[in-house]
Amino acid sequence: MTVRVRFAPSPTGLLHVGNARVALVNWLFAHARGGEFLLRLDDTDTERGTDAFAQAIEDDLRWLGIGWDTFARQSDRSDHYRDAFERLRAAGRLYACYETPEELEFKRRRQMARGEPPRYDRAGLSMTEAERERYRAAGHEPYWRFQLEDGDVAWTDLIRGAVHFEGRHLSDPVLFRTDARPLYTLCSVVDDIDLGITHVIRGEDHVANTAVQLQLASALGADPAAFAFAHMPLLADVSGAPLSKRLGSLSLSQLRDEGIEPMALAGLLARIGTPDPVEAVERLEELLPGFDLARFGRATPRFDRDELGRLNAALLQRMPYEAVEARLTALGMDDFGARLWLAVRANIATLAEAGDWYRICRGDLEIERQEEGFLAEAAKLLPDEPWDGETWAAWTAQVRDATERRGRNLFRPLRLALTGREHGPEMSALLPEIGRTRALYRLVGRESAVAGGGVVVPLGRKKS
């Protein structure tokens, strides 16, 4: 049997990290077993769903490195749902209901007031034809519910273990609205049957849905035992609050805009909630060895934004220049160069921060110079180019001997004058990237540098 999984988002908002975790776990499960990954857009909610959100879902998955073997849209499968309607109705498992939303809400409140769980009372089954006619005369079209059987529903969940529901405690689900549009419960089951899904891996908020859907699958002629289920604990933020794509909580597009590397995020999402070490990876395939759903616990995992930041920095620190060259060029830094990248990568948390050091080394800086007398003495000792990794040590040794300064009193004012920063990459690596002309200007100012024979390079121009 070929393992076949599906990720089935509704295009009603941006994917957040909780959604991405489900997608990634599905992808890893399928690929670890030589199986297939299906992307299915559950787009029957036409009021809230948009083409823009649908496109964003595809873009976010590609950014995360997740591709799909098959693609489907529920909006393209209306005939399949209509066929299921006819079959269920003919089998006596579908019945018409006419209550208004207000009437249903009144019933729900009465049940809650009596301490009873809200469950449809199956009034639609006992309605007389005269009662139905009164609703129709008042302009009410029927909606349709699936009649559940009272027997037990049980399965062995790949994460939760043994799960058991009593059918008599479940509420008959609505499958078709008054406008004849099918709802998620029906569409999901029909699609899983038709598209050959073998494993349904999703959030634990769908556990009760699974009990209903197993009965529905059986009523449609499928073998419920053909499906395996795994329900993952829902991801929370660091405070324990649930994530919501409608609120834009930690959306993938937000993280991407902030400069998060996709493989840093993937490394965290694949291991969060397991006892395995969380590590940034360079390719999703690195996460496949040893991947096992049994490693996921039942406790609510918390997504720590700071941990993601640490992973992101760790990934950048070992990333070769060839891996970022095209992206830096796209950001307008086509002359960044491998030497500058190696110099700064250990001091950045996102790729965008590399731009700060690019401007320091390739542009002009407006710096408020302190201790100008000392800086002027240092400028007189600047050696001629070419410069290399030994130039900083040789120059500062001369400055030390000439000024009798040591330690912080020597190095701090030089670093501040040359970079405008208290801290950063090793100056031995930065100084050759800054170059003599810029260094001279920053030490003594433009007028003094020109008077002394220096050539000032305007902001945005490369060194000659």
Coordinates of N, CA, C and O in Angstrom, one line a residue, residues 267 271 274-279:
G267 N 13.1 23.3 11.0 CA 13.8 22.5 12.1 C 13.1 22.6 13.4 O 13.1 21.6 14.2
R271 N 10.4 19.2 15.3 CA 10.9 18.6 16.5 C 10.1 19.1 17.8 O 10.2 18.5 18.8
T274 N 8.4 17.0 20.7 CA 9.1 15.7 20.8 C 10.3 15.8 21.7 O 10.7 16.9 22.1
P275 N 10.8 14.7 22.2 CA 12.0 14.7 23.0 C 13.3 14.9 22.2 O 14.4 15.0 22.8
D276 N 13.2 15.0 20.9 CA 14.4 15.1 20.1 C 15.0 16.5 20.1 O 14.2 17.5 20.2
P277 N 16.3 16.7 19.9 CA 16.9 18.0 19.9 C 16.4 18.8 18.7 O 16.2 18.3 17.6
V278 N 16.1 20.1 18.9 CA 15.7 21.0 17.9 C 16.9 21.6 17.2 O 17.8 22.2 17.9
E279 N 17.0 21.5 15.9 CA 18.2 21.9 15.2 C 17.7 22.5 13.9 O 16.8 22.1 13.2

